[in-house]
């Protein structure tokens, strides 16, 4: 069987070593005579898997002891609602930075619970920049400041942690968590769907400072109440056990690669060589300002848009798949998350050069 280079934005490629291990353990996990997906989530075997996953995540991200780590369901979309339900704490406003479609979705959901105050927006630029920090307007009476670390569709990424002016800082880190070292202590809450860098779709990680837990809005469903989830070990209901197990395998793989510093160095090399190829060509273009280009999602276009379908077809023949841009923006997008090897990026660059020579 020939594996392709999968540039999907999510669900995304998983490390091949993780898939091979999952295959080997599928029918008989550690001589139990059954698959881990068949086990009780409250049995000692699965509880040990869950506890190790949390311990490995805490180690990789150096998560301080005064933070809760939750493994939930509903994706980032569920957290768009859960964040205001848990963090308003008697206030009626929350600040949001709008840098793309996922920021807008978070803002839209927050409107169900409070008055979102747009601290900054790059909408007028077509979401090709991050607004200058000097232009941010952060209301000191707001409950928190929310931003999206990496806009998967537009290809914009924060390269540092913004100053929240004393408010709890909340971040949707779905598409770049575990791609670089992180100072978790600067955040009030981080949330991330697993399906980019942590594992398959179906589980969401929430890292929340303890003082922000326990003040959910009246009427908050139990499944969205951080305190109830924390008190029940993220098992208020039956969790997605097999996905949780796979997430744990990805965390082990990350440790084997040398941790987040080593992964960041690899991610920088991958992104720099792909952007350099685009910038050196008159045939390809990327619309994002260089100082906020995403290391995870690289959008690009052809000089001749009529050849987009030809590009995709020839790329598939070359073993390069899922390069379509998001339906809302078109063009192309190469998602080069942690699991994408450098060889995959090199293969894409070689193909792009050959395509330009042939059709340019």
CSV table of C-alpha atoms in Angstrom, one decimal:
chain,number,residue,atom,x,y,z
A,1,UNK,CA,0.0,0.0,0.0
A,2,UNK,CA,1.4,3.4,-1.0
A,3,UNK,CA,0.8,6.2,1.5
A,4,UNK,CA,0.2,9.7,0.1
A,5,UNK,CA,1.2,13.1,1.5
A,6,UNK,CA,-2.0,14.3,3.1
A,7,UNK,CA,-2.2,18.1,3.3
A,8,UNK,CA,-5.7,18.2,4.8
A,9,UNK,CA,-6.5,21.0,7.2
A,10,UNK,CA,-8.5,18.7,9.4
A,11,UNK,CA,-9.1,15.9,10.2
A,12,UNK,CA,-5.4,15.9,9.3
A,13,UNK,CA,-2.6,13.4,8.8
A,14,UNK,CA,-1.5,11.4,11.8
A,15,UNK,CA,2.1,10.3,12.4
A,16,UNK,CA,2.6,7.0,10.6
A,17,UNK,CA,4.3,5.5,13.6
A,18,UNK,CA,1.1,6.2,15.7
A,19,UNK,CA,-1.1,4.6,13.1
A,20,UNK,CA,1.1,1.5,13.0
A,21,UNK,CA,1.1,1.1,16.7
A,22,UNK,CA,-2.7,1.6,16.8
A,23,UNK,CA,-3.0,-1.1,14.1
A,24,UNK,CA,-0.8,-3.5,16.1
A,25,UNK,CA,-2.8,-2.9,19.3
A,26,UNK,CA,-6.3,-2.8,17.7
A,27,UNK,CA,-7.5,-6.4,18.5
A,28,UNK,CA,-5.5,-7.1,21.7
A,29,UNK,CA,-4.4,-4.2,23.8
A,30,UNK,CA,-1.5,-5.2,26.1
A,31,UNK,CA,-2.6,-8.9,26.3
A,32,UNK,CA,-6.1,-8.1,27.6
A,33,UNK,CA,-7.7,-10.0,24.7
A,34,UNK,CA,-9.7,-7.1,23.6
A,35,UNK,CA,-9.4,-3.7,21.9
A,36,UNK,CA,-9.1,-0.6,24.0
A,37,UNK,CA,-12.2,0.7,22.3
A,38,UNK,CA,-14.2,-2.1,23.9
A,39,UNK,CA,-13.1,-1.4,27.5
A,40,UNK,CA,-15.0,0.4,30.2
A,41,UNK,CA,-13.9,4.0,30.5
A,42,UNK,CA,-14.0,3.5,34.3
A,43,UNK,CA,-11.9,0.4,34.3
A,44,UNK,CA,-8.3,0.6,35.6
A,45,UNK,CA,-6.8,0.0,32.2
A,46,UNK,CA,-8.4,2.9,30.5
A,47,UNK,CA,-8.1,5.2,33.5
A,48,UNK,CA,-4.4,4.6,33.3
A,49,UNK,CA,-4.4,5.6,29.6
A,50,UNK,CA,-6.3,8.8,30.4
A,51,UNK,CA,-4.1,9.7,33.3
A,52,UNK,CA,-0.9,9.1,31.3
A,53,UNK,CA,-2.3,11.3,28.5
A,54,UNK,CA,-2.8,14.2,30.9
A,55,UNK,CA,0.6,13.7,32.5
A,56,UNK,CA,2.3,13.7,29.0
A,57,UNK,CA,0.4,16.8,27.9
A,58,UNK,CA,1.3,18.6,31.2
A,59,UNK,CA,5.0,17.6,30.6
A,60,UNK,CA,5.1,18.7,26.9
A,61,UNK,CA,3.4,22.1,27.6
A,62,UNK,CA,4.9,22.6,31.1
A,63,UNK,CA,1.4,23.2,32.4
A,64,UNK,CA,1.4,24.7,35.9
A,65,UNK,CA,-0.1,22.8,38.8
A,66,UNK,CA,-2.9,25.4,39.2
A,67,UNK,CA,-4.5,24.5,35.9
A,68,UNK,CA,-7.1,21.9,35.2
A,69,UNK,CA,-6.8,19.8,32.0
A,70,UNK,CA,-10.1,18.6,30.6
A,71,UNK,CA,-10.7,16.2,27.7
A,72,UNK,CA,-14.1,17.0,26.3
A,73,UNK,CA,-16.4,16.7,23.3
A,74,UNK,CA,-18.0,19.2,20.9
A,75,UNK,CA,-14.8,20.5,19.3
A,76,UNK,CA,-13.8,24.2,19.3
A,77,UNK,CA,-17.4,25.0,18.3
A,78,UNK,CA,-18.7,23.7,21.6
A,79,UNK,CA,-16.1,25.8,23.4
A,80,UNK,CA,-17.3,28.9,21.6
A,81,UNK,CA,-20.3,28.6,23.9
A,82,UNK,CA,-18.7,27.0,26.9
A,83,UNK,CA,-16.1,29.8,27.3
A,84,UNK,CA,-18.7,32.6,28.0
A,85,UNK,CA,-20.9,30.2,30.0
A,86,UNK,CA,-18.0,29.5,32.4
A,87,UNK,CA,-15.9,32.7,32.3
A,88,UNK,CA,-18.4,35.6,32.3
A,89,UNK,CA,-18.6,35.4,36.1
A,90,UNK,CA,-21.3,38.0,36.5
A,91,UNK,CA,-20.1,40.3,33.7
A,92,UNK,CA,-21.9,41.1,30.6
A,93,UNK,CA,-19.1,41.9,28.1
A,94,UNK,CA,-16.1,40.0,26.7
A,95,UNK,CA,-13.4,41.2,24.3
A,96,UNK,CA,-12.7,39.4,21.1
A,97,UNK,CA,-10.0,39.9,18.5
A,98,UNK,CA,-11.3,39.1,15.0
A,99,UNK,CA,-8.7,37.8,12.6
A,100,UNK,CA,-10.7,35.4,10.4
A,101,UNK,CA,-13.6,33.0,10.0
A,102,UNK,CA,-13.0,31.1,13.2
A,103,UNK,CA,-12.8,34.3,15.3
A,104,UNK,CA,-16.1,35.3,13.7
A,105,UNK,CA,-17.7,32.0,14.7
A,106,UNK,CA,-16.6,32.4,18.3
A,107,UNK,CA,-17.9,36.0,18.3
A,108,UNK,CA,-21.2,34.8,16.9
A,109,UNK,CA,-21.7,32.2,19.5
A,110,UNK,CA,-20.7,34.5,22.3
A,111,UNK,CA,-23.6,36.8,21.3
A,112,UNK,CA,-25.9,34.2,22.8
A,113,UNK,CA,-24.5,34.9,26.3
A,114,UNK,CA,-23.0,38.4,26.4
A,115,UNK,CA,-22.1,41.5,24.4
A,116,UNK,CA,-18.9,40.7,22.5
A,117,UNK,CA,-16.7,43.8,22.3
A,118,UNK,CA,-14.4,43.7,19.2
A,119,UNK,CA,-11.0,44.8,20.6
A,120,UNK,CA,-9.4,44.6,17.1
A,121,UNK,CA,-10.3,43.4,13.7
A,122,UNK,CA,-8.5,42.7,10.4
A,123,UNK,CA,-11.7,42.2,8.4
A,124,UNK,CA,-11.1,45.3,6.3
A,125,UNK,CA,-7.8,43.9,5.1
A,126,UNK,CA,-9.5,40.6,4.1
A,127,UNK,CA,-7.9,39.0,7.1
A,128,UNK,CA,-4.4,39.2,5.7
A,129,UNK,CA,-2.8,40.9,8.8
A,130,UNK,CA,-3.0,40.9,12.5
A,131,UNK,CA,-4.1,44.3,13.8
A,132,UNK,CA,-1.4,46.4,15.3
A,133,UNK,CA,-1.4,46.1,19.1
A,134,UNK,CA,-1.4,49.8,19.4
A,135,UNK,CA,-4.9,49.9,17.9
A,136,UNK,CA,-6.4,47.3,20.2
A,137,UNK,CA,-9.2,48.6,22.5
A,138,UNK,CA,-9.5,46.3,25.5
A,139,UNK,CA,-12.3,47.1,27.9
A,140,UNK,CA,-11.1,46.7,31.5
A,141,UNK,CA,-14.6,45.8,32.6
A,142,UNK,CA,-14.8,42.8,30.2
A,143,UNK,CA,-14.7,39.2,31.5
A,144,UNK,CA,-11.8,38.1,29.3
A,145,UNK,CA,-9.9,38.7,26.0
A,146,UNK,CA,-10.3,36.0,23.4
A,147,UNK,CA,-8.2,35.4,20.2
A,148,UNK,CA,-7.6,32.7,17.7
A,149,UNK,CA,-3.9,31.7,17.6
A,150,UNK,CA,-4.0,30.4,14.1
A,151,UNK,CA,-6.7,31.0,11.5
A,152,UNK,CA,-6.8,27.7,9.6
A,153,UNK,CA,-8.6,29.1,6.6
A,154,UNK,CA,-6.9,32.4,6.1
A,155,UNK,CA,-3.4,31.3,7.1
A,156,UNK,CA,-2.8,34.0,9.7
A,157,UNK,CA,-0.9,33.0,12.9
A,158,UNK,CA,0.1,35.0,16.0
A,159,UNK,CA,3.8,34.6,16.5
A,160,UNK,CA,3.7,35.7,20.1
A,161,UNK,CA,1.3,35.9,23.0
A,162,UNK,CA,-0.6,39.2,23.1
A,163,UNK,CA,-0.9,41.4,26.2
A,164,UNK,CA,-4.4,41.0,27.6
A,165,UNK,CA,-4.2,44.2,29.7
A,166,UNK,CA,-5.0,42.3,32.9
A,167,UNK,CA,-8.0,40.3,31.6
A,168,UNK,CA,-7.9,36.5,31.6
A,169,UNK,CA,-6.5,35.6,28.2
A,170,UNK,CA,-8.5,33.0,26.3
A,171,UNK,CA,-7.2,31.3,23.1
A,172,UNK,CA,-8.6,29.0,20.5
A,173,UNK,CA,-5.4,27.0,19.7
A,174,UNK,CA,-7.0,24.3,17.7
A,175,UNK,CA,-4.7,24.4,14.8
A,176,UNK,CA,-1.3,25.2,16.3
A,177,UNK,CA,-1.3,23.7,19.8
A,178,UNK,CA,1.8,21.5,20.4
A,179,UNK,CA,3.6,23.0,17.4
A,180,UNK,CA,5.9,25.1,19.5
A,181,UNK,CA,6.8,25.6,23.2
A,182,UNK,CA,4.2,27.7,25.1
A,183,UNK,CA,4.0,29.8,28.3
A,184,UNK,CA,0.7,28.4,29.6
A,185,UNK,CA,0.9,30.6,32.7
A,186,UNK,CA,0.1,33.6,30.6
A,187,UNK,CA,-3.4,32.3,29.8
A,188,UNK,CA,-6.6,32.0,31.6
A,189,UNK,CA,-7.9,29.3,29.3
A,190,UNK,CA,-6.7,27.5,26.2
A,191,UNK,CA,-8.9,25.2,24.1
A,192,UNK,CA,-8.2,23.1,21.1
A,193,UNK,CA,-9.8,20.4,18.9
A,194,UNK,CA,-7.5,17.5,18.5
A,195,UNK,CA,-7.9,16.9,14.8
A,196,UNK,CA,-4.9,19.1,13.7
A,197,UNK,CA,-1.9,18.3,15.8
A,198,UNK,CA,-3.1,16.0,18.7
A,199,UNK,CA,-5.1,13.2,17.2
A,200,UNK,CA,-8.3,12.3,15.3
A,201,UNK,CA,-11.5,14.4,15.5
A,202,UNK,CA,-13.8,13.7,18.4
A,203,UNK,CA,-12.0,15.1,21.5
A,204,UNK,CA,-11.2,18.6,22.6
A,205,UNK,CA,-8.6,19.7,25.2
A,206,UNK,CA,-9.3,22.5,27.6
A,207,UNK,CA,-6.6,23.9,29.8
A,208,UNK,CA,-8.1,26.3,32.4
A,209,UNK,CA,-6.8,28.1,35.4
A,210,UNK,CA,-8.4,26.9,38.6
A,211,UNK,CA,-9.6,30.3,39.8
A,212,UNK,CA,-11.8,30.6,36.6
A,213,UNK,CA,-13.6,27.3,37.3
A,214,UNK,CA,-16.8,27.0,39.3
A,215,UNK,CA,-18.7,30.1,38.3
A,216,UNK,CA,-20.7,28.9,35.3
A,217,UNK,CA,-23.9,30.7,34.3
A,218,UNK,CA,-27.1,29.4,35.8
A,219,UNK,CA,-28.6,26.9,33.4
A,220,UNK,CA,-25.3,25.8,32.0
A,221,UNK,CA,-25.6,22.2,30.8
A,222,UNK,CA,-23.6,19.9,32.9
A,223,UNK,CA,-21.6,18.7,29.9
A,224,UNK,CA,-20.3,22.3,29.4
A,225,UNK,CA,-19.6,23.1,33.1
A,226,UNK,CA,-15.9,23.0,33.6
A,227,UNK,CA,-16.1,22.3,37.4
A,228,UNK,CA,-18.4,19.4,36.9
A,229,UNK,CA,-16.2,18.0,34.2
A,230,UNK,CA,-13.1,18.5,36.3
A,231,UNK,CA,-14.7,16.9,39.4
A,232,UNK,CA,-15.6,13.9,37.2
A,233,UNK,CA,-12.2,13.4,35.5
A,234,UNK,CA,-13.7,14.5,32.2
A,235,UNK,CA,-16.0,11.5,32.4
A,236,UNK,CA,-19.3,13.1,33.2
A,237,UNK,CA,-20.5,11.1,30.3
A,238,UNK,CA,-18.9,8.2,28.4
A,239,UNK,CA,-15.9,9.8,26.7
A,240,UNK,CA,-14.6,9.0,23.2
A,241,UNK,CA,-12.2,6.4,24.6
A,242,UNK,CA,-10.5,5.3,21.4
A,243,UNK,CA,-9.8,8.9,20.3
A,244,UNK,CA,-8.5,9.6,23.8
A,245,UNK,CA,-6.1,6.7,23.5
A,246,UNK,CA,-4.9,7.8,20.0
A,247,UNK,CA,-4.3,11.3,21.4
A,248,UNK,CA,-2.1,9.7,24.0
A,249,UNK,CA,-0.1,7.9,21.3
A,250,UNK,CA,0.4,11.2,19.5
A,251,UNK,CA,1.7,12.7,22.8
A,252,UNK,CA,4.1,9.9,23.2
A,253,UNK,CA,5.3,10.3,19.6
A,254,UNK,CA,5.9,14.0,20.3
A,255,UNK,CA,8.1,13.2,23.3
A,256,UNK,CA,10.0,10.7,21.1
A,257,UNK,CA,10.7,13.5,18.6
A,258,UNK,CA,12.4,15.5,21.2
A,259,UNK,CA,9.5,17.5,22.5
A,260,UNK,CA,8.1,20.9,21.4
A,261,UNK,CA,11.4,22.7,20.8
A,262,UNK,CA,12.4,20.0,18.3
A,263,UNK,CA,9.0,20.0,16.7
A,264,UNK,CA,9.1,23.8,16.4
A,265,UNK,CA,12.5,23.7,14.6
A,266,UNK,CA,11.1,21.2,12.1
A,267,UNK,CA,7.9,23.3,11.6
A,268,UNK,CA,9.9,26.4,11.0
A,269,UNK,CA,12.0,24.6,8.3
A,270,UNK,CA,9.0,23.3,6.6
A,271,UNK,CA,7.2,26.6,6.5
A,272,UNK,CA,10.2,28.7,5.5
A,273,UNK,CA,11.1,26.5,2.5
A,274,UNK,CA,7.5,26.5,1.2
A,275,UNK,CA,7.0,30.2,1.6
A,276,UNK,CA,10.4,30.8,0.0
A,277,UNK,CA,9.2,28.8,-3.0
A,278,UNK,CA,6.0,30.8,-3.3
A,279,UNK,CA,7.8,34.2,-2.9
A,280,UNK,CA,10.5,33.4,-5.4
A,281,UNK,CA,7.9,32.5,-8.1
A,282,UNK,CA,5.8,34.8,-10.3
A,283,UNK,CA,3.4,31.9,-10.8
A,284,UNK,CA,2.4,31.4,-7.2
A,285,UNK,CA,1.3,33.9,-4.6
A,286,UNK,CA,0.4,34.1,-0.9
A,287,UNK,CA,-1.7,37.1,0.3
A,288,UNK,CA,-0.7,37.1,4.0
A,289,UNK,CA,1.7,39.7,5.5
A,290,UNK,CA,5.0,37.9,6.2
A,291,UNK,CA,5.2,38.7,9.9
A,292,UNK,CA,1.9,36.8,10.6
A,293,UNK,CA,2.1,33.9,8.1
A,294,UNK,CA,1.0,30.6,9.5
A,295,UNK,CA,3.5,27.8,10.0
A,296,UNK,CA,0.6,25.4,9.9
A,297,UNK,CA,-1.6,26.4,7.0
A,298,UNK,CA,-0.1,27.9,3.8
A,299,UNK,CA,-2.7,29.2,1.3
A,300,UNK,CA,-1.5,30.0,-2.2
A,301,UNK,CA,-2.9,30.8,-5.6
A,302,UNK,CA,-1.9,30.3,-9.2
A,303,UNK,CA,-1.3,33.2,-11.6
A,304,UNK,CA,-3.7,31.4,-13.9
A,305,UNK,CA,-6.8,30.4,-11.9
A,306,UNK,CA,-8.1,28.4,-14.9
A,307,UNK,CA,-5.5,25.7,-14.2
A,308,UNK,CA,-6.6,25.1,-10.6
A,309,UNK,CA,-8.4,21.8,-11.4
A,310,UNK,CA,-5.4,20.7,-13.5
A,311,UNK,CA,-3.1,21.4,-10.6
A,312,UNK,CA,-5.1,19.4,-8.2
A,313,UNK,CA,-5.5,16.5,-10.6
A,314,UNK,CA,-1.7,16.3,-11.3
A,315,UNK,CA,-0.9,16.7,-7.6
A,316,UNK,CA,-3.1,13.7,-6.8
A,317,UNK,CA,-1.3,11.7,-9.4
A,318,UNK,CA,1.9,12.7,-7.7
A,319,UNK,CA,0.7,11.5,-4.3
A,320,UNK,CA,-0.1,15.0,-3.0
A,321,UNK,CA,-3.7,15.2,-1.7
A,322,UNK,CA,-6.2,17.5,0.0
A,323,UNK,CA,-4.6,20.7,-1.3
A,324,UNK,CA,-7.9,22.4,-2.1
A,325,UNK,CA,-8.4,25.8,-0.4
A,326,UNK,CA,-11.4,26.3,1.9
A,327,UNK,CA,-14.6,26.6,0.0
A,328,UNK,CA,-15.0,30.2,1.3
A,329,UNK,CA,-11.8,31.5,-0.2
A,330,UNK,CA,-10.8,29.0,-3.0
A,331,UNK,CA,-7.3,28.6,-4.3
A,332,UNK,CA,-5.0,26.1,-2.5
A,333,UNK,CA,-3.9,25.4,1.0
A,334,UNK,CA,-1.1,23.2,2.2
A,335,UNK,CA,-1.6,22.2,5.9
A,336,UNK,CA,1.8,21.2,7.2
A,337,UNK,CA,1.0,20.2,10.8
A,338,UNK,CA,3.4,18.3,13.1
A,339,UNK,CA,2.7,15.0,11.4
A,340,UNK,CA,3.6,16.2,7.9
A,341,UNK,CA,7.3,15.1,7.3
A,342,UNK,CA,9.8,17.4,5.7
A,343,UNK,CA,9.9,15.0,2.8
A,344,UNK,CA,6.2,15.8,2.1
A,345,UNK,CA,6.9,19.5,1.9
A,346,UNK,CA,9.9,18.8,-0.3
A,347,UNK,CA,7.7,16.7,-2.6
A,348,UNK,CA,5.2,19.5,-2.9
A,349,UNK,CA,7.9,22.1,-3.6
A,350,UNK,CA,9.3,19.8,-6.4
A,351,UNK,CA,5.8,19.3,-7.9
A,352,UNK,CA,5.1,23.1,-7.8
A,353,UNK,CA,8.3,23.7,-9.7
A,354,UNK,CA,7.6,21.1,-12.3
A,355,UNK,CA,4.0,22.4,-12.7
A,356,UNK,CA,5.2,26.0,-13.2
A,357,UNK,CA,7.8,24.9,-15.8
A,358,UNK,CA,5.1,22.9,-17.6
A,359,UNK,CA,2.2,25.4,-17.5
A,360,UNK,CA,3.7,28.8,-16.5
